[in-house]
mmCIF file of C-alpha atoms in Angstrom:
data_model
loop_
_atom_site.group_PDB
_atom_site.id
_atom_site.type_symbol
_atom_site.label_atom_id
_atom_site.label_comp_id
_atom_site.label_asym_id
_atom_site.label_seq_id
_atom_site.Cartn_x
_atom_site.Cartn_y
_atom_site.Cartn_z
ATOM 1 C CA MET A 85 24.272 49.063 -30.230
ATOM 2 C CA ASN A 86 20.593 49.059 -29.457
ATOM 3 C CA PHE A 87 18.815 46.055 -27.520
ATOM 4 C CA SER A 88 17.023 44.585 -30.944
ATOM 5 C CA ALA A 89 20.630 44.462 -32.654
ATOM 6 C CA ALA A 90 22.111 42.820 -29.670
ATOM 7 C CA LEU A 91 19.504 40.221 -29.481
ATOM 8 C CA SER A 92 19.701 39.584 -33.121
ATOM 9 C CA GLN A 93 23.570 38.933 -32.811
ATOM 10 C CA TYR A 94 23.165 36.800 -29.899
ATOM 11 C CA TYR A 95 19.813 34.971 -30.919
ATOM 12 C CA GLY A 96 21.675 31.460 -31.545
ATOM 13 C CA GLU A 97 23.414 31.714 -28.025
ATOM 14 C CA TYR A 98 20.257 32.726 -26.266
ATOM 15 C CA LEU A 99 18.316 30.013 -27.960
ATOM 16 C CA ILE A 100 20.869 27.109 -26.952
ATOM 17 C CA LEU A 101 20.871 28.562 -23.384
ATOM 18 C CA THR A 102 17.110 28.542 -23.209
ATOM 19 C CA LEU A 103 17.081 24.842 -24.533
ATOM 20 C CA ILE A 104 19.548 23.742 -22.058
ATOM 21 C CA VAL A 105 17.414 25.338 -19.226
ATOM 22 C CA LEU A 106 14.288 23.825 -20.472
ATOM 23 C CA ALA A 107 15.894 20.296 -20.684
ATOM 24 C CA GLY A 108 17.846 20.765 -17.409
ATOM 25 C CA LEU A 109 14.759 21.725 -15.419
ATOM 26 C CA PRO A 110 12.854 18.296 -15.822
ATOM 27 C CA ILE A 111 16.082 16.285 -15.303
ATOM 28 C CA THR A 112 17.081 18.357 -12.337
ATOM 29 C CA GLY A 113 13.400 17.621 -11.162
ATOM 30 C CA LEU A 114 13.638 13.951 -11.683
ATOM 31 C CA LEU A 115 17.029 13.701 -9.756
ATOM 32 C CA GLY A 116 15.289 15.731 -7.030
ATOM 33 C CA VAL A 117 12.452 13.036 -6.879
ATOM 34 C CA ILE A 118 14.850 10.101 -6.677
ATOM 35 C CA LEU A 119 16.883 11.619 -3.966
ATOM 36 C CA ASN A 120 14.052 12.760 -1.837
ATOM 37 C CA TRP A 121 12.512 9.289 -2.480
ATOM 38 C CA LYS A 122 15.727 7.489 -1.161
ATOM 39 C CA LEU A 123 15.866 9.775 1.894
ATOM 40 C CA SER A 124 12.182 9.307 2.636
ATOM 41 C CA LEU A 125 12.949 5.463 2.995
ATOM 42 C CA SER A 126 15.738 5.818 5.488
ATOM 43 C CA TYR A 127 14.354 3.877 8.510
ATOM 44 C CA ASN A 128 14.856 5.258 11.707
ATOM 45 C CA GLN A 129 13.910 2.791 14.533
ATOM 46 C CA LYS A 130 14.297 5.314 17.314
ATOM 47 C CA SER A 131 11.920 7.670 15.655
ATOM 48 C CA VAL A 132 9.388 5.059 15.073
ATOM 49 C CA SER A 133 9.736 3.969 18.604
ATOM 50 C CA LYS A 134 8.851 7.411 20.133
ATOM 51 C CA LYS A 135 5.712 7.213 17.881
ATOM 52 C CA VAL A 136 4.445 3.636 18.845
ATOM 53 C CA ARG A 137 5.909 2.668 22.219
ATOM 54 C CA GLY A 138 3.265 1.790 24.346
ATOM 55 C CA LYS A 139 0.609 2.062 21.862
ATOM 56 C CA HIS A 140 -1.528 -0.485 20.371
ATOM 57 C CA CYS A 141 -0.926 -1.364 16.808
ATOM 58 C CA LEU A 142 -3.104 -3.733 14.569
ATOM 59 C CA VAL A 143 -1.467 -5.567 11.604
ATOM 60 C CA THR A 144 -3.667 -7.292 9.174
ATOM 61 C CA GLY A 145 -2.436 -10.116 6.988
ATOM 62 C CA ALA A 146 0.352 -10.786 9.371
ATOM 63 C CA SER A 147 0.808 -14.839 9.208
ATOM 64 C CA GLN A 148 3.748 -14.204 6.848
ATOM 65 C CA GLY A 149 5.388 -11.832 4.409
ATOM 66 C CA LEU A 150 5.163 -8.226 4.782
ATOM 67 C CA GLY A 151 2.390 -8.139 7.619
ATOM 68 C CA LYS A 152 4.523 -10.510 9.973
ATOM 69 C CA ALA A 153 7.689 -8.301 9.101
ATOM 70 C CA THR A 154 5.929 -5.368 9.917
ATOM 71 C CA ALA A 155 4.584 -6.772 13.258
ATOM 72 C CA ILE A 156 8.113 -7.656 14.240
ATOM 73 C CA GLU A 157 9.539 -4.333 13.662
ATOM 74 C CA LEU A 158 6.550 -2.779 15.596
ATOM 75 C CA VAL A 159 7.257 -5.005 18.714
ATOM 76 C CA LYS A 160 10.948 -4.147 18.477
ATOM 77 C CA ALA A 161 9.805 -0.305 18.497
ATOM 78 C CA GLY A 162 7.973 -1.354 22.007
ATOM 79 C CA ALA A 163 4.468 -1.481 20.531
ATOM 80 C CA HIS A 164 1.676 -3.471 21.714
ATOM 81 C CA VAL A 165 0.874 -5.489 18.774
ATOM 82 C CA THR A 166 -2.379 -7.494 17.528
ATOM 83 C CA ILE A 167 -2.030 -9.472 14.514
ATOM 84 C CA ILE A 168 -4.903 -10.869 12.240
ATOM 85 C CA ALA A 169 -5.058 -13.320 9.599
ATOM 86 C CA ARG A 170 -7.040 -16.336 8.651
ATOM 87 C CA GLY A 171 -4.880 -18.445 10.946
ATOM 88 C CA LYS A 172 -4.896 -21.842 8.999
ATOM 89 C CA LYS A 173 -4.562 -24.707 11.717
ATOM 90 C CA ASP A 174 -1.975 -27.590 11.077
ATOM 91 C CA PRO A 175 -4.341 -30.717 10.368
ATOM 92 C CA LYS A 176 -1.759 -32.952 12.360
ATOM 93 C CA THR A 177 -1.062 -30.666 15.383
ATOM 94 C CA GLY A 178 -4.251 -28.626 15.249
ATOM 95 C CA ILE A 179 -2.036 -25.536 15.929
ATOM 96 C CA SER A 180 -2.946 -22.175 14.244
ATOM 97 C CA SER A 181 0.009 -20.598 12.198
ATOM 98 C CA LEU A 182 -0.713 -17.652 14.066
ATOM 99 C CA ASP A 183 0.304 -19.118 17.310
ATOM 100 C CA SER A 184 4.175 -19.478 15.883
ATOM 101 C CA VAL A 185 3.947 -16.018 14.602
ATOM 102 C CA VAL A 186 3.018 -14.583 18.078
ATOM 103 C CA LYS A 187 5.954 -16.858 19.815
ATOM 104 C CA GLU A 188 8.314 -15.297 17.247
ATOM 105 C CA LEU A 189 6.843 -11.757 18.152
ATOM 106 C CA GLU A 190 7.395 -12.540 21.933
ATOM 107 C CA LEU A 191 11.023 -12.954 21.486
ATOM 108 C CA SER A 192 11.264 -9.653 19.877
ATOM 109 C CA LYS A 193 9.835 -7.578 22.609
ATOM 110 C CA VAL A 194 11.765 -5.035 24.490
ATOM 111 C CA ASN A 195 9.685 -4.810 27.480
ATOM 112 C CA PRO A 196 7.948 -7.620 29.192
ATOM 113 C CA ASP A 197 4.736 -5.625 29.680
ATOM 114 C CA GLN A 198 4.187 -5.711 25.811
ATOM 115 C CA ILE A 199 1.110 -7.122 24.960
ATOM 116 C CA ILE A 200 1.002 -9.415 21.850
ATOM 117 C CA GLN A 201 -2.172 -11.201 20.777
ATOM 118 C CA PHE A 202 -3.875 -12.634 17.757
ATOM 119 C CA PHE A 203 -7.185 -13.211 16.266
ATOM 120 C CA ALA A 204 -8.146 -15.792 13.479
ATOM 121 C CA VAL A 205 -10.516 -13.947 11.271
ATOM 122 C CA ASP A 206 -11.246 -14.154 7.684
ATOM 123 C CA LEU A 207 -11.535 -10.320 7.007
ATOM 124 C CA THR A 208 -13.776 -10.964 3.916
ATOM 125 C CA VAL A 209 -16.752 -11.717 6.576
ATOM 126 C CA TYR A 210 -18.024 -8.569 7.977
ATOM 127 C CA ASP A 211 -19.594 -9.992 10.907
ATOM 128 C CA LYS A 212 -16.538 -11.659 11.985
ATOM 129 C CA VAL A 213 -14.475 -8.580 11.742
ATOM 130 C CA VAL A 214 -17.206 -6.422 13.815
ATOM 131 C CA GLU A 215 -17.000 -9.308 16.447
ATOM 132 C CA MET A 216 -13.215 -9.167 16.622
ATOM 133 C CA PHE A 217 -13.321 -5.154 16.836
ATOM 134 C CA GLU A 218 -15.968 -5.839 19.987
ATOM 135 C CA LYS A 219 -13.571 -8.015 21.740
ATOM 136 C CA LEU A 220 -10.690 -5.250 21.119
ATOM 137 C CA PHE A 221 -12.822 -2.629 22.459
ATOM 138 C CA GLU A 222 -13.828 -4.630 25.638
ATOM 139 C CA GLN A 223 -10.449 -5.151 26.351
ATOM 140 C CA GLY A 224 -9.385 -1.562 25.814
ATOM 141 C CA HIS A 225 -7.046 -2.401 23.044
ATOM 142 C CA ASN A 226 -8.668 -0.111 20.368
ATOM 143 C CA PRO A 227 -5.788 0.221 17.568
ATOM 144 C CA GLU A 228 -3.992 3.573 17.713
ATOM 145 C CA PHE A 229 -2.119 2.682 14.638
ATOM 146 C CA LEU A 230 -3.980 0.491 11.907
ATOM 147 C CA PHE A 231 -1.858 -1.427 9.225
ATOM 148 C CA CYS A 232 -4.092 -2.856 6.489
ATOM 149 C CA ASN A 233 -1.793 -5.438 4.961
ATOM 150 C CA ALA A 234 -4.250 -8.628 4.282
ATOM 151 C CA GLY A 235 -4.289 -9.773 0.627
ATOM 152 C CA SER A 236 -3.185 -12.076 -2.055
ATOM 153 C CA ALA A 237 -2.324 -12.026 -5.810
ATOM 154 C CA THR A 238 -3.399 -14.528 -8.481
ATOM 155 C CA PRO A 239 -2.270 -13.436 -12.066
ATOM 156 C CA GLY A 240 -3.464 -14.765 -15.156
ATOM 157 C CA LEU A 241 -4.857 -14.205 -18.253
ATOM 158 C CA PHE A 242 -8.376 -12.640 -18.377
ATOM 159 C CA ILE A 243 -9.773 -15.497 -20.437
ATOM 160 C CA ASP A 244 -8.518 -18.110 -17.853
ATOM 161 C CA GLN A 245 -9.967 -16.197 -14.971
ATOM 162 C CA LEU A 246 -13.569 -16.455 -15.947
ATOM 163 C CA PRO A 247 -16.441 -17.659 -13.697
ATOM 164 C CA VAL A 248 -16.679 -21.475 -13.786
ATOM 165 C CA GLN A 249 -20.056 -23.276 -14.537
ATOM 166 C CA ASN A 250 -20.789 -25.857 -12.148
ATOM 167 C CA LYS A 251 -24.112 -27.689 -12.507
ATOM 168 C CA GLU A 252 -25.779 -24.821 -14.317
ATOM 169 C CA LYS A 253 -24.617 -22.633 -11.655
ATOM 170 C CA TYR A 254 -21.437 -20.088 -12.041
ATOM 171 C CA GLU A 255 -19.033 -20.000 -9.329
ATOM 172 C CA GLU A 256 -17.019 -16.852 -8.898
ATOM 173 C CA GLY A 257 -13.983 -16.060 -10.783
ATOM 174 C CA GLU A 258 -10.723 -14.526 -9.832
ATOM 175 C CA HIS A 259 -11.890 -10.919 -10.322
ATOM 176 C CA GLU A 260 -14.433 -11.561 -7.666
ATOM 177 C CA TRP A 261 -11.801 -13.229 -5.223
ATOM 178 C CA MET A 262 -9.309 -10.420 -5.661
ATOM 179 C CA MET A 263 -11.901 -7.854 -4.789
ATOM 180 C CA LYS A 264 -12.917 -9.621 -1.770
ATOM 181 C CA SER A 265 -9.209 -10.438 -0.630
ATOM 182 C CA ASN A 266 -7.514 -7.288 -1.246
ATOM 183 C CA TYR A 267 -10.242 -4.476 -1.407
ATOM 184 C CA PHE A 268 -12.676 -5.538 1.237
ATOM 185 C CA THR A 269 -10.094 -6.867 3.506
ATOM 186 C CA HIS A 270 -9.033 -3.238 3.826
ATOM 187 C CA VAL A 271 -12.630 -1.656 3.824
ATOM 188 C CA ASN A 272 -13.907 -4.142 6.138
ATOM 189 C CA VAL A 273 -11.439 -3.503 8.834
ATOM 190 C CA ILE A 274 -12.080 0.245 8.727
ATOM 191 C CA ARG A 275 -15.651 0.141 8.515
ATOM 192 C CA ALA A 276 -16.026 -2.676 11.335
ATOM 193 C CA LEU A 277 -13.856 -0.338 13.571
ATOM 194 C CA LEU A 278 -16.087 2.596 12.911
ATOM 195 C CA GLN A 279 -19.180 0.557 13.544
ATOM 196 C CA VAL A 280 -17.992 -0.561 16.972
ATOM 197 C CA ALA A 281 -16.488 2.733 17.976
ATOM 198 C CA ARG A 282 -19.999 4.518 17.039
ATOM 199 C CA LYS A 283 -22.174 1.688 19.057
ATOM 200 C CA GLY A 284 -24.428 3.397 21.633
ATOM 201 C CA GLU A 285 -23.363 6.777 20.413
ATOM 202 C CA SER A 286 -25.725 9.376 18.838
ATOM 203 C CA THR A 287 -24.394 12.024 16.189
ATOM 204 C CA GLU A 288 -23.856 15.184 17.897
ATOM 205 C CA GLU A 289 -23.880 18.953 16.867
ATOM 206 C CA ASP A 290 -20.090 18.823 16.749
ATOM 207 C CA SER A 291 -19.742 15.974 14.362
ATOM 208 C CA ILE A 292 -17.098 16.270 11.796
ATOM 209 C CA CYS A 293 -17.819 14.159 8.596
ATOM 210 C CA GLY A 294 -20.502 12.474 10.540
ATOM 211 C CA ILE A 295 -18.270 11.532 13.338
ATOM 212 C CA SER A 296 -18.784 12.893 16.712
ATOM 213 C CA SER A 297 -16.037 14.079 19.222
ATOM 214 C CA LYS A 298 -16.782 11.004 21.389
ATOM 215 C CA ILE A 299 -16.342 8.554 18.512
ATOM 216 C CA ALA A 300 -13.281 10.261 17.075
ATOM 217 C CA ILE A 301 -11.072 9.880 20.220
ATOM 218 C CA LYS A 302 -11.635 6.147 19.666
ATOM 219 C CA LEU A 303 -10.004 6.153 16.119
ATOM 220 C CA PRO A 304 -6.571 5.438 15.169
ATOM 221 C CA LYS A 305 -3.850 8.195 14.865
ATOM 222 C CA SER A 306 -2.740 6.609 11.597
ATOM 223 C CA ILE A 307 -3.922 4.006 8.930
ATOM 224 C CA ILE A 308 -1.978 2.591 6.386
ATOM 225 C CA LEU A 309 -3.231 0.632 3.423
ATOM 226 C CA VAL A 310 -1.031 -1.576 1.593
ATOM 227 C CA GLY A 311 -1.487 -1.387 -2.322
ATOM 228 C CA SER A 312 1.096 -2.300 -4.822
ATOM 229 C CA VAL A 313 3.123 -0.718 -7.756
ATOM 230 C CA LEU A 314 0.144 -2.105 -9.595
ATOM 231 C CA SER A 315 -2.157 0.334 -7.928
ATOM 232 C CA THR A 316 -0.466 2.878 -10.236
ATOM 233 C CA LEU A 317 -0.158 0.879 -13.556
ATOM 234 C CA SER A 318 -1.109 -2.360 -15.040
ATOM 235 C CA PHE A 319 -0.395 -4.669 -18.034
ATOM 236 C CA VAL A 320 -1.341 -8.190 -19.315
ATOM 237 C CA GLY A 321 -1.873 -10.887 -16.699
ATOM 238 C CA PHE A 322 -3.054 -8.628 -13.822
ATOM 239 C CA SER A 323 -6.467 -7.431 -14.651
ATOM 240 C CA ALA A 324 -7.951 -9.129 -11.576
ATOM 241 C CA TYR A 325 -5.300 -8.118 -9.028
ATOM 242 C CA SER A 326 -4.381 -4.671 -10.378
ATOM 243 C CA ALA A 327 -8.089 -3.871 -10.580
ATOM 244 C CA SER A 328 -8.527 -4.547 -6.645
ATOM 245 C CA LYS A 329 -5.392 -2.709 -6.060
ATOM 246 C CA TYR A 330 -6.579 0.435 -8.172
ATOM 247 C CA ALA A 331 -9.595 0.221 -5.810
ATOM 248 C CA ILE A 332 -7.522 0.598 -2.652
ATOM 249 C CA ARG A 333 -6.029 3.626 -4.076
ATOM 250 C CA GLY A 334 -9.367 5.199 -4.855
ATOM 251 C CA PHE A 335 -10.400 4.184 -1.440
ATOM 252 C CA ALA A 336 -7.256 5.685 0.365
ATOM 253 C CA ASP A 337 -7.988 9.133 -1.563
ATOM 254 C CA ALA A 338 -11.409 9.673 -0.344
ATOM 255 C CA MET A 339 -10.475 8.557 3.215
ATOM 256 C CA ARG A 340 -7.540 10.822 3.434
ATOM 257 C CA SER A 341 -9.659 13.709 2.856
ATOM 258 C CA GLU A 342 -12.504 12.737 4.823
ATOM 259 C CA MET A 343 -10.158 11.580 7.903
ATOM 260 C CA LYS A 344 -8.127 14.709 7.866
ATOM 261 C CA PRO A 345 -10.429 17.106 9.732
ATOM 262 C CA LEU A 346 -10.486 14.565 12.451
ATOM 263 C CA GLY A 347 -6.690 14.215 12.835
ATOM 264 C CA VAL A 348 -6.411 11.069 11.430
ATOM 265 C CA HIS A 349 -3.443 10.364 9.005
ATOM 266 C CA VAL A 350 -4.176 8.088 6.223
ATOM 267 C CA GLY A 351 -1.253 6.700 3.756
ATOM 268 C CA ILE A 352 -0.839 4.216 1.070
ATOM 269 C CA TYR A 353 2.267 2.003 0.720
ATOM 270 C CA TYR A 354 3.130 0.606 -2.886
ATOM 271 C CA PRO A 355 5.551 -2.224 -2.170
ATOM 272 C CA GLY A 356 7.389 -3.789 -5.084
ATOM 273 C CA ASN A 357 8.004 -7.504 -5.606
ATOM 274 C CA MET A 358 9.093 -9.034 -2.357
ATOM 275 C CA ALA A 359 10.908 -12.444 -1.755
ATOM 276 C CA THR A 360 7.947 -13.971 0.366
ATOM 277 C CA PRO A 361 5.897 -17.083 0.225
ATOM 278 C CA GLY A 362 3.237 -15.209 -1.328
ATOM 279 C CA PHE A 363 5.159 -14.154 -4.366
ATOM 280 C CA GLU A 364 6.370 -17.579 -4.894
ATOM 281 C CA ILE A 365 2.522 -18.741 -5.109
ATOM 282 C CA GLU A 366 2.008 -15.881 -7.266
ATOM 283 C CA ASN A 367 4.555 -16.917 -9.910
ATOM 284 C CA GLU A 368 2.803 -20.433 -10.087
ATOM 285 C CA THR A 369 0.033 -18.865 -12.204
ATOM 286 C CA LYS A 370 1.927 -16.030 -13.691
ATOM 287 C CA PRO A 371 1.628 -15.947 -17.579
ATOM 288 C CA LYS A 372 5.141 -15.961 -19.263
ATOM 289 C CA ILE A 373 4.300 -12.827 -21.064
ATOM 290 C CA THR A 374 3.542 -11.137 -17.656
ATOM 291 C CA ALA A 375 6.887 -12.427 -16.049
ATOM 292 C CA LYS A 376 8.586 -11.157 -19.521
ATOM 293 C CA ILE A 377 7.477 -7.712 -18.991
ATOM 294 C CA GLU A 378 8.395 -7.699 -15.214
ATOM 295 C CA GLY A 379 11.788 -8.660 -16.364
ATOM 296 C CA SER A 380 14.271 -9.648 -13.984
ATOM 297 C CA SER A 381 13.726 -6.910 -11.340
ATOM 298 C CA GLU A 382 15.095 -7.871 -7.974
ATOM 299 C CA THR A 383 13.000 -8.684 -5.075
ATOM 300 C CA VAL A 384 13.467 -7.295 -1.531
ATOM 301 C CA SER A 385 13.278 -9.027 1.578
ATOM 302 C CA ALA A 386 9.903 -8.812 3.773
ATOM 303 C CA LYS A 387 12.066 -7.071 6.449
ATOM 304 C CA SER A 388 13.216 -4.338 4.137
ATOM 305 C CA ALA A 389 9.892 -3.642 2.525
ATOM 306 C CA ALA A 390 8.342 -3.449 6.317
ATOM 307 C CA GLU A 391 11.212 -0.813 7.215
ATOM 308 C CA SER A 392 10.283 1.490 4.386
ATOM 309 C CA LEU A 393 6.743 1.010 5.163
ATOM 310 C CA LEU A 394 7.309 2.119 8.655
ATOM 311 C CA ALA A 395 9.673 5.074 7.460
ATOM 312 C CA GLY A 396 6.783 6.535 5.515
ATOM 313 C CA PHE A 397 4.580 5.951 8.196
ATOM 314 C CA ASP A 398 7.009 7.787 10.502
ATOM 315 C CA ARG A 399 6.969 10.703 8.281
ATOM 316 C CA ASN A 400 3.320 10.616 7.640
ATOM 317 C CA LEU A 401 3.563 10.409 3.823
ATOM 318 C CA PHE A 402 0.383 9.579 1.771
ATOM 319 C CA TYR A 403 1.444 7.887 -1.378
ATOM 320 C CA TYR A 404 4.878 6.279 -1.265
ATOM 321 C CA SER A 405 6.734 3.197 -2.637
ATOM 322 C CA ASN A 406 9.767 1.322 -1.667
ATOM 323 C CA ASP A 407 10.261 0.724 -5.605
ATOM 324 C CA LEU A 408 11.903 3.181 -7.967
ATOM 325 C CA LEU A 409 9.359 2.386 -10.674
ATOM 326 C CA GLY A 410 6.472 2.497 -8.136
ATOM 327 C CA GLU A 411 7.679 6.121 -6.805
ATOM 328 C CA LEU A 412 7.925 7.541 -10.372
ATOM 329 C CA ALA A 413 4.505 6.183 -11.147
ATOM 330 C CA ARG A 414 3.259 7.623 -7.865
ATOM 331 C CA VAL A 415 4.444 10.965 -9.190
ATOM 332 C CA SER A 416 2.782 10.746 -12.517
ATOM 333 C CA VAL A 417 -0.582 9.755 -11.222
ATOM 334 C CA ASN A 418 -0.653 11.822 -7.695
ATOM 335 C CA GLY A 419 -3.961 13.331 -9.036
ATOM 336 C CA GLY A 420 -5.749 15.842 -6.634
ATOM 337 C CA ASN A 421 -3.708 14.554 -3.647
ATOM 338 C CA PRO A 422 -0.916 16.798 -1.867
ATOM 339 C CA ARG A 423 2.391 16.147 -3.185
ATOM 340 C CA PRO A 424 5.518 15.575 -0.549
ATOM 341 C CA TYR A 425 8.076 17.350 -2.632
ATOM 342 C CA PRO A 426 5.986 19.528 -4.972
ATOM 343 C CA VAL A 427 8.628 21.806 -6.634
ATOM 344 C CA VAL A 428 10.720 18.770 -7.938
ATOM 345 C CA GLU A 429 7.803 16.673 -8.762
ATOM 346 C CA ILE A 430 6.164 19.588 -10.902
ATOM 347 C CA LEU A 431 9.536 20.019 -12.689
ATOM 348 C CA ALA A 432 10.094 16.298 -13.353
ATOM 349 C CA THR A 433 6.638 15.898 -14.651
ATOM 350 C CA PRO A 434 7.361 16.608 -18.386
ATOM 351 C CA LEU A 435 10.219 13.978 -18.321
ATOM 352 C CA LEU A 436 8.025 11.501 -16.641
ATOM 353 C CA ALA A 437 5.437 11.631 -19.231
ATOM 354 C CA THR A 438 8.117 11.015 -21.764
ATOM 355 C CA ILE A 439 9.576 7.910 -19.577
ATOM 356 C CA PHE A 440 5.961 6.528 -19.142
ATOM 357 C CA THR A 441 5.075 6.804 -22.961
ATOM 358 C CA VAL A 442 8.246 5.220 -23.897
ATOM 359 C CA TRP A 443 7.562 2.514 -21.454
ATOM 360 C CA ALA A 444 3.977 1.889 -22.660
ATOM 361 C CA ALA A 445 5.295 1.663 -26.221
ATOM 362 C CA ILE A 446 7.957 -1.008 -25.411
ATOM 363 C CA THR A 447 5.357 -2.978 -23.396
ATOM 364 C CA ASP A 448 3.111 -3.085 -26.414
ATOM 365 C CA MET A 449 5.797 -4.082 -28.765
ATOM 366 C CA GLU A 450 6.895 -6.735 -26.297
ATOM 367 C CA ILE A 451 3.271 -8.206 -26.184
ATOM 368 C CA LYS A 452 2.823 -7.922 -29.966
ATOM 369 C CA SER A 453 6.229 -9.698 -30.399
ATOM 370 C CA PHE A 454 5.444 -12.434 -27.776
ATOM 371 C CA TYR A 455 2.257 -13.500 -29.479
ATOM 372 C CA LYS A 456 3.509 -13.161 -33.007
ATOM 373 C CA LYS A 457 6.253 -15.957 -31.998
#
């Protein structure tokens, strides 16, 4: 029997085998993505401690929620920690909310020599952020690890978040505020750090990306920006919030590329919903259709989210999420950035394209059905 005859005889079997392989590869890839995601979020406090013990860490937005939980874990790992937030004062006692956070951090110290301090700063005001870094550098506490977490969420329909006219003058709407409180609180911290680090220094011939070696040694070893699952996808009710989180993602893409030659690792973390005071406030303005699309997805504790953040930080991941949908979306929108698990992510791509096509169709149907009723 010649080859063509054999091929003809077993054509059906070969076709079925080929289809099984073609279908199986994306499924294998997806399972590999999920397995690697699970493993990458396993928190190893000893490993994190080796990295940060005795080092200065700066955490923004640390008065509550994820920022506070991250600061606590860093203190437990033996780091010196500076926390930043607006630090609202109690009108009755005059005590800043950051005072109580610092007292809580003090209880988590593993070494009496650990330095715990706070600065009450509005990170949307650039001059104030520069002043804060000048004080830090004077103390010799310029951060070796930087965690940019400050931000807030105010969901709402676009029409309900327009600028408000007041005495023939329009006051800013939620879109302006979301960019200030989410995007610029990240950008201001990093550019103020660079502003102070380069003070009095001139550009040298050995500069990399415009930064001289004298300035480079003052920079953090790692910068973690906190985005959101809504940095990768969005839907009704999140036009203001999601846009600001997308902006952080674009900023992180450029910063990763620009800081890499200097030996500075940049990462962006996409947390899912967390059981925090901020999430409770977010739900107060959340449209019903937005809540319906979100569904009854479980929230995680701030401590759990902080451990996932530090697990990715410890492994020097770039894009990462503690939420399965966030991780799958991360793989889908990775763009021109390095993939941590390229083989399985490439294999999973056709299946992920199908999953998110179906997700988009279901979401559109839910919105249409909601408003039809």
